[in-house]
């Protein structure tokens, strides 16, 4: 899978709840970032269908269609199944097993203290979220991430706490289950196996990191271990853990990676979201794209064409920030403030840019919809691949927890 130009050993995992057809907010906020990352990292992208159930367990009738629609949109937007693994959570039941095992050692307070727990209960008042599944959902997410030993998890701001929780869970797991008897001696024996120069490099890196917190040394030490051609998996886990001063690293602590466009503006200037009814879908009919943007609210002070306006008070300006080049933006700023241009005129370049963006995506959606077997094939292949990795992780987890018997 991994090609030479990808940053060695760096793995990305990200998921989306199965919400169905995606809109421009998903495209700019999440998908464009995925498209870029798939060339830089080994990526796993998945449909978090079980996560949808943690809130919407009472309405499952659209679950399947939403899943296909969403995957189709991913593919149409350019997620490339040849270089990324695309899968569906419920097709990799190992996720449930990992969550179960993690739940044994996760203090209840860690979950109760996740801010989204109370917030979402408040916000989604019409749903009964006093359920075990809803409380446990951040742990389900931890399992998703730890299963693939992901180094990086691209998420929105609201999800950073879940990645933090995941780090704590991994640390606790490694601490409890990563210290097999004789850990120290086994680590020393593994160091000797590194041989001559590598051995010295590792030892120096370990000291610099543990005594001076030198992060470059940590990276260098990891590289020695990860690039070593003939270490066993157990030895390399031991050496990674020993390098940082902990037990054997069985589960890898991930880093959150904030998505660069956290809040894509909706038609009304609020964050674009289905629940605000302010979206343009990637599959929006072209006439409706025009209509929706043409009727977008503008600076409310600009009642007549001859009234000057202020872009900072206008949702359309937010869209120019995304879609227009400097020249067009200057034209907007000057034209608006001097009443030199009208709002209809001002919206024109935005309309053109949105259409240019969605048209090719829509073409690809149409191609895929006329060949549903292709999408099915891609997903089932991705699930197989994900499962291979999941099985490996679960073998290690079971082993570490004393569940290796058959
Ligand atoms: N909880 C995320 C959301 O609601 C979706 C998700 C589930 C996820 N598992 C994940 C995101 C793992 C990143 C990594 O948006
Ligand atoms: Fe908004 Fe453009 Fe009209 Fe100014 S000219 S109020 S920026 S739409």
mmCIF file of C-alpha atoms and ligand atoms in Angstrom, residues 13-17 46 48 51 89 137 140-142 144-145 153-155 158-159 162-163, ligand 1:
data_model
loop_
_atom_site.group_PDB
_atom_site.id
_atom_site.type_symbol
_atom_site.label_atom_id
_atom_site.label_comp_id
_atom_site.label_asym_id
_atom_site.label_seq_id
_atom_site.Cartn_x
_atom_site.Cartn_y
_atom_site.Cartn_z
ATOM 1 C CA UNK A 13 -7.833 7.511 10.162
ATOM 2 C CA UNK A 14 -10.997 9.498 9.826
ATOM 3 C CA UNK A 15 -14.679 8.744 9.853
ATOM 4 C CA UNK A 16 -17.989 10.405 9.180
ATOM 5 C CA UNK A 17 -21.359 9.445 10.526
ATOM 6 C CA UNK A 46 -14.764 4.961 7.084
ATOM 7 C CA UNK A 48 -19.233 5.457 11.154
ATOM 8 C CA UNK A 51 -21.975 6.147 15.568
ATOM 9 C CA UNK A 89 -17.551 0.345 10.557
ATOM 10 C CA UNK A 137 -19.707 6.685 21.997
ATOM 11 C CA UNK A 140 -16.288 3.570 20.351
ATOM 12 C CA UNK A 141 -14.384 6.298 18.563
ATOM 13 C CA UNK A 142 -11.255 5.510 20.565
ATOM 14 C CA UNK A 144 -11.893 3.093 15.782
ATOM 15 C CA UNK A 145 -8.712 5.073 16.050
ATOM 16 C CA UNK A 153 -6.802 11.945 13.145
ATOM 17 C CA UNK A 154 -8.199 14.852 11.137
ATOM 18 C CA UNK A 155 -11.180 16.216 13.041
ATOM 19 C CA UNK A 158 -15.623 19.590 18.638
ATOM 20 C CA UNK A 159 -13.918 16.217 18.224
ATOM 21 C CA UNK A 162 -12.386 12.556 21.760
ATOM 22 C CA UNK A 163 -8.874 12.221 20.431
HETATM 23 N N1 LIG B 1 -17.458 11.059 15.990
HETATM 24 C C1 LIG B 1 -17.151 11.591 14.694
HETATM 25 C C2 LIG B 1 -18.238 12.616 14.332
HETATM 26 O O1 LIG B 1 -19.306 12.599 14.907
HETATM 27 C C3 LIG B 1 -17.086 10.536 13.646
HETATM 28 C C4 LIG B 1 -16.052 9.510 13.962
HETATM 29 C C5 LIG B 1 -16.279 8.286 14.475
HETATM 30 C C6 LIG B 1 -14.645 9.657 13.833
HETATM 31 N N2 LIG B 1 -15.096 7.624 14.665
HETATM 32 C C7 LIG B 1 -14.081 8.428 14.270
HETATM 33 C C8 LIG B 1 -13.810 10.677 13.393
HETATM 34 C C9 LIG B 1 -12.715 8.217 14.308
HETATM 35 C C10 LIG B 1 -12.433 10.457 13.412
HETATM 36 C C11 LIG B 1 -11.894 9.237 13.867
HETATM 37 O O2 LIG B 1 -17.986 13.430 13.467
#
